[in-house]
Amino acid sequence: MTDVIHLLPDHVANQIAAGEVVQRPASVIKELLENSIDAGGTNIKILVKEAGKTLIQVTDNGNGMSVTDARLCFERHATSKINTAEDLFSLKTKGFRGEALASIAAIAHVELKSRQEDDEVGTCIKIEGSEVVSQEVCVTPVGTTICVKNLFYNIPARRNFLKSDTVELRHVIDEFQRVALAHPSIQFSLFHNGSELFQLPEANYRQRIVNIFGGKTNEKLVPVEEDTAIVKIHGYVGKPEFAKKGRGEQFFFVNERFIKSPYLNHAVTAAFEGLLKDRAYPSYFLYLDVDPKSIDINIHPTKTEIKFDDEHALYTILRSSIKHSLGQFNVAPVLDFDRDSSLDTPYEFSQKGITPPKVEVDPNFNPFRTERSGGGYNSSNFRREKAAGSWQSLYNGLQGEGNETSSGITQVEFESDEVTGNLFGLGDAGETGSTTFQLNKKYIVTTLKSGILVIDQQRAHTRILYEELLKNITVTSAVSQQLLFPLKIQFSTNEMELLKEIKDSLEQTGFIFSEVKKDSVEISGIPTLISESEVEILLEQLLLDLENEVPGSGFSQVDTLSKSLARGMAVKSGTVLNSAEQQNIVNSLFACKESTLSPFNKPVFITLTVDELDKKFM
């Protein structure tokens, strides 16, 4: 029987390893940034084209590499970070596995230029699919520049699995932000397709957070600081009133390394217990410094998972320190036993008897009485010594001869009906003879020939608005209402990039953007169906939905936008509707192309036939 086990060729092994290390262009940027930081770079520049699919270039001013190191760094398990297995438990560098550059070189065209400070010239190496194409001397500044071109060129299946440029760029920005937040003392810059996305100068932790997420973030931050024998904690948490509906601003850093830890995230959530609204998540930027011997980083190639020696103690310390900060800065409510002395009742009032208040009315007072010839108005003393004998006396003298009052006024007309706006834009639809009524402020019940129809008002209105928005975006433009004062809303750079992608579609729905800046937008017009106070909440929910849906094509992006806006603008359960509004929902629902399901594939209504009702009474 022949042998069946054999060693894989190096290029095949590298491609298999690349599947774990390099999942998308953002993974390449993460690995290259960490190498630049380990090399002592203080100014790092990243250039990206087509979200990293075409080009990723990372330039640093670090130590650089010698000729031998420049060639050896592309070999598997070649690293300068560790020498023995014991070094794994005292790691102070980002990388240590020696797989990143070998994996990247296996699936892309890589060009490396590097020079050390003592050398007059540098080294330039070009590699394509793990094979060295050329190695020569070149002129380059001190430090290292790595260009990664045509990612996954030799693995077409992996390249086809990449999302749209918008989605991939969002992942690139996420990885960039994680590294930049962990190292505020390093200058970073990020350019995409020639335009500047980030220019981060050297700063402290708070300034770095504000530079990334916008100036409005500064007022949201509450400092957290705790120093114990187990862990040293510093950083910031967001105030409860600024909690978001997504987890986009939640960052844990352990020894300057970004990690993901559901266990520690639960500790933060527990500290905010009772302070957050339903389905709201707090923002936090927390830096934990622990003994490297008490953690294990070598769990996954991405190095975002860590095992701690004493997780329970870490959980308790983290929760307590956040609670302490929230209370110290008067963010959390506290019991206040100080009383206001001005509200105290004097002791002498305890002996006073209770008497009913006296109501004195002048029955002859008439504000419409004509001016007397003497030049003054007829006035009478409002305070009378004797109270009216009975309530009938209040009307004495008010009725004159015929239909005229004593003041000579022949007719006074008052507005009999309250003028209010109509949510559904109805005409003169009356409420008499209505065949609908509202059940539990949630369902609309109407009659059919064969029985009754029960409609979920929120789902029905969502379906109506969804089809109307789709029509406005793809066919016709919606009507806008102009704002008296433009509304300015701030967003993070990541959110602004996404907002620019959907700006044209939003304008079709009725939004008017008078100004679009790097970190904010100014809105001068909004759709007629929403109020000014709802705009910021609506846009935040829209951006969150688009991030979660991860749209990969134009149509799916428009569809997600229409769904999100319809859900935010629809009438909610618990809203009282008059008969005209109920009837308008019923009529508009059955004028839709798809009336049975909501945009989220939930049933909109149910029918109960007479036969089914008859069976209930058997």
XYZ file of C-alpha atoms in Angstrom:
618
model
C 0.000 0.000 0.000
C 1.414 3.383 -1.028
C 1.960 6.299 1.354
C -0.755 8.998 1.249
C 0.611 11.665 3.607
C 2.950 14.270 2.126
C 4.154 17.793 2.893
C 2.366 20.679 1.240
C 4.429 23.048 -0.909
C 5.313 26.329 0.764
C 3.128 28.455 -1.507
C 0.086 26.276 -0.766
C 0.768 26.383 2.979
C 1.102 30.154 2.808
C -2.232 30.480 1.016
C -3.916 28.341 3.683
C -2.390 30.490 6.434
C -3.472 33.608 4.567
C -7.082 32.472 4.864
C -6.868 32.996 8.633
C -4.660 36.068 8.753
C -5.926 38.012 5.698
C -9.689 37.989 5.435
C -10.158 41.351 3.667
C -8.116 44.517 2.903
C -8.693 45.750 6.469
C -6.739 42.730 7.761
C -3.704 43.758 5.694
C -3.816 47.299 7.057
C -4.028 46.001 10.634
C -0.964 43.776 10.222
C 1.124 46.424 8.467
C 0.220 49.108 11.014
C 1.210 46.837 13.894
C 4.571 46.115 12.220
C 5.182 49.856 11.802
C 4.413 50.479 15.481
C 6.720 47.635 16.579
C 9.455 49.168 14.396
C 9.266 52.399 16.407
C 7.476 54.540 13.834
C 6.193 57.913 15.089
C 4.619 59.086 11.832
C 2.608 56.515 9.845
C 0.857 57.229 6.552
C -1.671 54.937 4.842
C -2.751 55.223 1.209
C -5.697 53.153 -0.019
C -7.261 52.804 -3.471
C -10.635 51.184 -4.129
C -10.981 50.275 -0.450
C -7.701 48.336 -0.567
C -8.563 46.005 -3.437
C -6.165 47.760 -5.804
C -3.543 49.293 -3.506
C -2.601 49.455 0.166
C 0.517 51.461 0.997
C 1.822 51.921 4.550
C 4.822 54.215 5.146
C 6.564 54.720 8.505
C 9.670 56.418 9.832
C 10.714 53.501 12.037
C 13.990 51.670 12.387
C 13.938 50.106 8.937
C 15.464 46.757 7.943
C 18.814 45.511 6.748
C 19.217 43.665 3.439
C 19.033 40.265 5.122
C 16.047 41.174 7.295
C 14.162 42.599 4.321
C 14.435 39.252 2.522
C 13.865 37.070 5.588
C 10.731 38.870 6.831
C 8.635 37.237 4.104
C 9.433 33.715 5.296
C 6.938 31.839 7.435
C 7.479 32.029 11.207
C 10.251 34.553 10.761
C 10.004 37.186 13.487
C 12.137 39.534 15.552
C 9.630 39.723 18.427
C 10.285 36.466 20.318
C 13.062 33.911 20.644
C 11.721 31.228 23.016
C 8.346 29.848 24.018
C 8.607 31.646 27.371
C 8.547 34.967 25.543
C 4.881 34.344 24.716
C 4.027 35.201 28.329
C 5.887 38.499 28.401
C 4.842 40.037 25.088
C 5.274 43.772 24.687
C 4.919 43.909 20.910
C 1.952 43.709 18.561
C 3.120 40.826 16.411
C 4.930 37.650 17.345
C 3.688 34.845 15.083
C 5.746 35.676 12.000
C 2.906 34.844 9.607
C 1.526 38.186 8.446
C 3.993 39.222 5.721
C 4.344 35.645 4.443
C 0.552 35.351 4.159
C 0.172 38.721 2.446
C 2.966 37.953 -0.035
C 1.258 34.666 -0.935
C -1.925 36.304 -2.228
C -0.827 39.682 -3.585
C 1.872 41.671 -5.376
C 4.081 43.125 -2.663
C 6.804 45.754 -2.935
C 8.966 46.593 0.085
C 11.378 49.507 0.441
C 13.350 49.867 3.647
C 16.447 51.667 4.934
C 18.145 51.882 8.293
C 19.467 55.179 9.614
C 23.136 54.169 9.330
C 22.827 52.960 5.720
C 23.269 55.243 2.727
C 20.904 53.294 0.469
C 17.978 50.995 1.075
C 16.629 47.708 -0.236
C 13.729 47.186 -2.659
C 12.131 43.729 -2.936
C 9.244 42.725 -5.193
C 7.300 39.521 -4.527
C 4.373 37.997 -6.420
C 2.604 34.975 -4.965
C 5.442 34.073 -2.539
C 8.016 34.225 -5.330
C 10.726 36.896 -5.221
C 10.684 38.721 -8.554
C 13.517 41.164 -7.876
C 15.776 42.492 -5.123
C 17.883 45.573 -5.703
C 19.359 48.647 -4.069
C 17.209 51.777 -4.056
C 17.060 55.319 -2.689
C 14.443 55.611 0.048
C 14.017 57.583 3.289
C 14.698 56.045 6.689
C 11.931 53.633 7.619
C 9.837 51.167 5.670
C 7.264 51.448 2.892
C 5.175 48.411 1.907
C 2.855 48.417 -1.114
C 0.283 45.616 -1.437
C -1.331 45.523 -4.878
C -4.038 43.342 -6.429
C -5.102 41.546 -3.271
C -6.310 37.946 -3.853
C -5.212 38.121 -7.491
C -4.389 34.385 -7.486
C -7.468 33.369 -5.465
C -10.404 34.646 -7.554
C -12.977 32.981 -5.297
C -11.784 34.993 -2.287
C -11.757 38.198 -4.311
C -15.353 37.611 -5.425
C -16.425 37.294 -1.797
C -15.293 40.851 -1.047
C -18.101 43.355 -0.562
C -18.573 46.725 -2.218
C -15.986 49.481 -1.830
C -18.232 51.257 0.681
C -18.400 48.246 2.966
C -14.711 47.361 2.666
C -13.717 50.980 3.335
C -15.828 50.921 6.482
C -13.847 47.905 7.714
C -10.588 49.662 6.833
C -11.622 52.709 8.876
C -12.614 50.472 11.800
C -9.181 48.843 11.917
C -7.457 52.194 11.505
C -9.432 53.692 14.401
C -8.597 50.784 16.703
C -4.861 51.159 16.150
C -4.962 54.962 16.293
C -6.910 54.989 19.575
C -4.399 52.615 21.178
C -1.416 54.865 20.287
C -2.266 58.566 20.629
C 1.434 59.492 20.761
C 1.892 58.424 17.104
C 0.864 60.587 14.129
C -1.468 58.834 11.694
C -2.920 59.832 8.340
C -5.305 57.928 6.072
C -6.032 58.720 2.410
C -8.562 56.983 0.184
C -8.545 57.506 -3.597
C -6.545 60.706 -3.114
C -8.858 62.302 -0.533
C -7.884 62.742 3.109
C -10.038 60.863 5.621
C -7.960 61.288 8.785
C -5.061 63.510 9.815
C -4.319 62.705 13.457
C -1.551 64.674 15.195
C 0.274 63.544 18.293
C -2.110 63.957 21.244
C -3.314 62.561 24.555
C -6.046 59.941 24.841
C -8.963 62.375 25.119
C -7.766 64.498 22.206
C -7.289 61.411 20.038
C -10.878 60.276 20.738
C -12.207 63.736 19.881
C -10.086 63.951 16.708
C -11.508 60.653 15.455
C -15.161 60.924 16.480
C -15.684 64.677 16.228
C -15.621 67.680 18.542
C -19.086 66.940 19.915
C -17.672 63.820 21.579
C -15.761 65.890 24.141
C -18.864 66.789 26.146
C -19.994 63.153 26.240
C -16.915 61.706 27.973
C -16.638 60.819 31.650
C -13.081 59.920 32.815
C -12.484 56.551 34.484
C -9.334 55.780 36.441
C -8.465 52.984 38.878
C -5.123 51.561 39.953
C -5.012 48.149 41.668
C -2.519 45.330 42.035
C -4.388 43.298 39.400
C -5.120 45.897 36.741
C -4.657 49.583 36.028
C -7.694 51.093 34.306
C -7.917 54.464 32.588
C -10.039 55.856 29.816
C -13.504 57.273 29.287
C -17.144 56.212 29.204
C -19.982 58.065 27.524
C -22.722 59.771 29.487
C -25.977 57.763 29.608
C -27.988 60.412 27.769
C -25.680 60.024 24.747
C -26.028 56.228 24.535
C -26.331 54.931 20.981
C -28.477 52.258 19.402
C -25.401 50.453 18.084
C -22.087 49.222 19.471
C -19.894 51.298 17.180
C -18.167 53.263 19.946
C -17.154 50.462 22.303
C -13.413 49.876 22.619
C -11.359 47.739 25.007
C -7.563 47.926 24.944
C -5.362 45.578 26.957
C -1.683 46.566 27.020
C -2.309 48.861 24.026
C -3.942 46.066 22.033
C -7.572 46.180 20.881
C -9.582 43.195 22.106
C -13.134 41.901 22.017
C -14.520 40.590 25.304
C -18.261 39.958 25.841
C -17.488 39.242 29.503
C -15.913 42.655 30.146
C -18.598 44.323 28.015
C -21.179 42.877 30.404
C -19.306 44.514 33.305
C -19.670 47.921 31.648
C -23.351 47.327 30.922
C -23.899 46.283 34.549
C -22.327 49.559 35.732
C -24.859 51.489 33.633
C -27.806 49.473 34.937
C -30.839 51.683 35.419
C -29.321 54.617 33.513
C -29.881 53.547 29.896
C -32.973 53.461 27.748
C -34.196 50.221 26.251
C -31.920 48.882 23.489
C -29.336 51.611 24.061
C -25.636 50.839 24.375
C -23.074 52.970 26.233
C -19.943 54.289 24.575
C -16.616 53.513 26.199
C -12.892 53.799 25.485
C -11.190 51.799 28.241
C -7.486 51.013 28.521
C -6.430 48.135 30.770
C -2.812 47.594 31.768
C -2.137 44.126 33.201
C 0.883 41.937 33.803
C 1.742 40.226 30.468
C 2.262 36.974 32.382
C -1.397 36.962 33.500
C -2.868 36.898 29.965
C -2.681 34.622 26.941
C -2.862 36.334 23.555
C -1.937 33.343 21.390
C -5.514 32.144 20.815
C -6.372 33.356 17.317
C -4.246 34.807 14.483
C -6.185 38.086 14.662
C -5.059 38.451 18.317
C -8.333 40.124 19.366
C -9.183 37.438 21.931
C -7.408 37.218 25.274
C -7.595 34.832 28.190
C -7.189 36.332 31.674
C -5.977 34.550 34.814
C -8.631 36.099 37.068
C -11.556 37.286 34.964
C -13.928 37.520 37.936
C -11.741 40.035 39.807
C -11.251 42.039 36.615
C -15.029 42.114 36.076
C -15.668 43.414 39.593
C -12.955 46.081 39.486
C -14.092 47.346 36.081
C -17.749 47.595 37.077
C -16.939 49.324 40.380
C -14.570 51.855 38.824
C -17.148 52.879 36.195
C -19.879 53.193 38.825
C -17.556 55.314 40.938
C -16.820 57.644 38.023
C -20.489 58.033 37.116
C -21.284 58.971 40.706
C -18.212 61.152 41.193
C -19.066 63.348 38.189
C -22.787 63.527 39.088
C -23.841 61.477 36.107
C -25.644 58.777 38.102
C -28.548 59.841 40.347
C -27.704 59.950 44.046
C -29.836 60.107 47.200
C -29.984 63.729 48.341
C -30.957 64.208 51.967
C -30.503 67.996 51.908
C -33.853 69.721 52.268
C -34.822 73.173 51.128
C -35.570 75.280 54.215
C -37.800 77.623 52.206
C -40.331 74.819 51.824
C -40.666 74.281 55.594
C -44.041 75.134 57.195
C -43.777 77.470 60.209
C -44.734 75.916 63.547
C -47.385 78.569 64.307
C -49.358 77.420 61.271
C -50.028 74.079 62.971
C -52.638 75.705 65.286
C -54.464 77.581 62.566
C -57.811 76.307 61.424
C -58.662 75.438 57.851
C -61.090 77.817 56.159
C -62.442 77.590 52.641
C -61.154 80.259 50.243
C -63.493 83.136 49.452
C -64.414 83.754 45.833
C -65.500 87.316 45.115
C -67.032 88.144 41.727
C -68.245 91.452 40.309
C -71.428 90.639 38.340
C -71.395 94.071 36.608
C -67.897 93.717 35.169
C -67.858 93.719 31.360
C -64.555 94.018 29.461
C -66.422 94.894 26.233
C -68.240 97.884 27.685
C -67.875 101.017 25.506
C -65.814 104.031 26.518
C -67.693 106.700 28.420
C -67.846 110.272 27.248
C -65.631 111.335 30.090
C -62.688 109.682 28.403
C -62.307 106.772 30.772
C -63.606 103.254 30.675
C -66.490 102.164 32.826
C -64.906 100.339 35.699
C -66.231 99.014 38.909
C -64.663 97.886 42.091
C -63.858 94.204 41.608
C -63.689 93.547 45.301
C -67.147 93.696 46.834
C -67.870 93.551 50.484
C -70.915 91.360 49.969
C -70.753 88.136 48.045
C -73.397 87.326 45.445
C -76.457 85.721 46.925
C -76.721 82.932 44.411
C -75.198 81.777 41.153
C -78.187 83.066 39.152
C -77.293 86.593 40.175
C -74.068 86.341 38.191
C -76.079 86.627 34.966
C -78.145 89.660 36.032
C -77.736 92.560 33.596
C -76.001 90.528 30.931
C -79.064 90.114 28.692
C -80.511 93.239 27.105
C -83.496 93.815 24.907
C -83.937 91.498 21.933
C -80.806 89.688 20.895
C -78.453 92.492 21.906
C -76.378 92.326 25.047
C -76.158 95.187 27.531
C -72.887 96.247 25.960
C -74.425 96.712 22.552
C -72.585 93.883 20.864
C -74.920 92.265 18.345
C -72.990 89.108 17.591
C -69.861 87.412 18.819
C -68.462 84.535 16.769
C -66.094 81.966 18.191
C -64.102 79.284 16.443
C -66.078 76.125 17.061
C -63.659 73.549 15.653
C -60.036 73.120 16.684
C -57.715 73.513 13.699
C -55.047 70.829 13.775
C -52.624 69.338 11.283
C -53.439 65.988 9.731
C -50.795 63.283 9.764
C -52.202 61.501 6.737
C -53.050 64.460 4.493
C -56.807 63.832 4.308
C -59.284 66.110 2.670
C -62.819 66.577 4.018
C -63.300 63.018 5.143
C -65.905 63.041 7.878
C -66.112 60.844 10.893
C -69.790 60.040 10.548
C -70.679 56.633 9.233
C -67.168 55.272 9.874
C -66.743 51.516 9.684
C -63.409 51.446 11.525
C -62.382 51.709 15.142
C -59.102 51.450 17.052
C -58.416 48.575 19.428
C -55.928 49.010 22.285
C -54.265 51.933 20.421
C -52.533 49.320 18.270
C -54.966 47.665 15.887
C -57.471 49.042 13.398
C -60.615 46.926 13.102
C -62.854 47.253 10.066
C -65.623 45.207 8.519
C -65.715 42.994 5.438
C -68.550 41.296 3.657
C -67.390 37.967 5.009
C -66.299 39.089 8.494
C -63.911 41.526 10.145
C -60.376 42.696 9.384
C -57.791 43.437 12.100
C -54.831 45.581 10.913
C -51.591 46.324 12.793
C -51.427 50.105 12.380
C -47.628 50.399 12.671
C -46.868 47.634 10.172
C -49.517 48.908 7.776
C -48.192 52.466 7.847
C -44.630 51.171 7.449
C -45.670 49.304 4.281
C -47.410 52.423 2.929
C -44.422 54.682 3.566
C -41.962 52.056 2.279
C -43.592 51.883 -1.144
C -43.965 55.666 -1.250
C -40.269 56.166 -0.428
C -39.177 53.609 -3.018
C -41.222 55.466 -5.589
C -39.752 58.835 -4.554
C -36.162 57.571 -4.701
C -36.449 55.727 -8.021
C -39.118 57.669 -9.941
C -40.181 61.041 -8.535
C -38.903 63.416 -5.863
C -40.800 63.929 -2.621
C -42.028 67.250 -1.243
C -39.848 68.965 1.380
C -40.688 71.371 4.160
C -38.191 74.187 4.603
C -36.725 74.739 8.059
C -36.713 78.258 9.511
C -33.275 77.601 11.016
C -30.976 75.020 9.374
C -30.329 71.914 11.462
C -26.662 71.013 12.032
C -25.855 67.401 12.970
C -22.402 65.997 13.689
C -21.280 62.512 12.681
C -18.083 60.510 12.884
C -15.872 60.136 9.800
C -17.115 56.597 9.270
C -20.745 57.734 9.380
C -20.019 60.690 7.092
C -18.556 58.413 4.410
C -21.711 56.307 4.516
C -23.926 59.397 4.516
C -22.228 60.744 1.398
C -23.008 57.474 -0.376
C -26.760 57.808 0.288
C -26.996 61.606 0.058
C -28.621 61.582 -3.389
C -31.211 59.015 -2.298
C -32.012 61.013 0.839
C -32.555 64.142 -1.251
C -35.097 62.212 -3.317
C -37.056 61.449 -0.136
C -37.298 65.124 0.842
C -34.071 65.970 2.677
C -32.209 69.102 1.565
C -28.524 69.331 2.518
C -27.308 72.933 2.434
C -23.779 72.019 3.532
C -21.763 68.808 3.896
C -18.515 69.063 5.858
C -15.933 66.545 7.001
C -17.676 65.760 10.294
C -21.119 67.379 10.057
C -24.047 68.161 7.760
C -26.417 71.117 7.645
C -30.017 70.309 6.724
C -32.337 73.057 5.489
C -35.277 70.881 4.417
C -36.863 67.662 5.661
C -39.675 65.353 4.445
C -43.165 66.562 5.301
C -44.033 63.475 7.334
C -41.393 63.946 10.031
C -40.729 66.667 12.586
C -37.462 68.506 13.153
C -36.887 66.798 16.514
C -36.958 63.361 14.872
C -34.365 64.042 12.165
C -31.208 63.226 14.137
C -32.701 60.046 15.633
C -33.951 58.984 12.197
C -30.565 59.475 10.499
C -28.663 57.691 13.285
C -30.993 54.696 13.015
C -30.661 54.767 9.224
C -26.848 54.679 9.343
C -26.960 51.879 11.902
C -29.318 49.850 9.699
C -27.108 50.362 6.657
C -24.035 49.202 8.598
C -25.811 46.092 9.845
C -27.338 45.230 6.480
C -23.935 45.612 4.753
C -25.415 46.460 1.360
C -23.464 45.195 -1.577
C -25.336 46.804 -4.469
C -27.184 49.987 -5.281
C -30.633 48.437 -5.129
C -30.108 46.773 -1.756
C -28.856 50.083 -0.382
C -31.968 51.902 -1.598
C -34.143 49.125 -0.216
C -32.468 49.296 3.208
C -32.749 53.088 3.206
C -36.471 52.928 2.413
C -37.094 50.298 5.089
C -35.247 52.247 7.759
C -36.909 55.586 6.963
C -40.347 53.967 6.769
C -39.888 52.308 10.148
C -38.769 55.578 11.729
C -41.539 57.711 10.189
C -44.435 55.281 10.678
C -47.092 55.862 13.321
C -46.186 53.855 16.412
C -48.279 51.460 18.446
C -49.944 53.374 21.272
C -50.788 56.389 19.087
C -54.454 57.392 19.082
C -55.890 57.780 15.569
C -59.190 59.416 14.680
C -61.640 57.756 12.327
C -60.403 59.667 9.271
C -56.795 58.616 9.902
C -57.840 55.015 10.461
C -59.802 54.997 7.210
C -56.883 56.546 5.337
C -54.527 53.796 6.527
C -57.007 51.123 5.425
C -57.488 52.675 1.990
C -53.781 53.355 1.422
C -52.789 49.872 2.556
C -54.928 48.114 -0.020
C -53.668 50.474 -2.704
C -50.142 49.106 -2.134
C -48.610 46.541 -4.449
C -48.017 44.202 -1.510
C -50.508 44.739 1.283
C -50.284 41.449 3.170
C -46.694 41.760 4.465
C -44.666 44.575 5.989
C -41.256 45.467 4.467
C -39.749 43.153 7.100
C -41.914 40.188 6.016
C -44.286 40.356 8.978
C -48.087 39.909 8.532
C -49.915 43.234 8.370
C -53.478 42.057 9.008
C -55.623 39.041 9.815
C -59.210 38.265 8.854
C -61.920 36.626 10.931
C -64.770 35.208 8.874
C -68.327 34.870 10.098
C -67.933 31.082 10.153
C -64.896 31.380 12.435
C -66.828 33.681 14.716
C -69.772 31.291 14.748
C -67.481 28.473 15.879
C -66.356 30.585 18.840
C -69.921 30.609 20.152
C -70.540 26.884 19.828
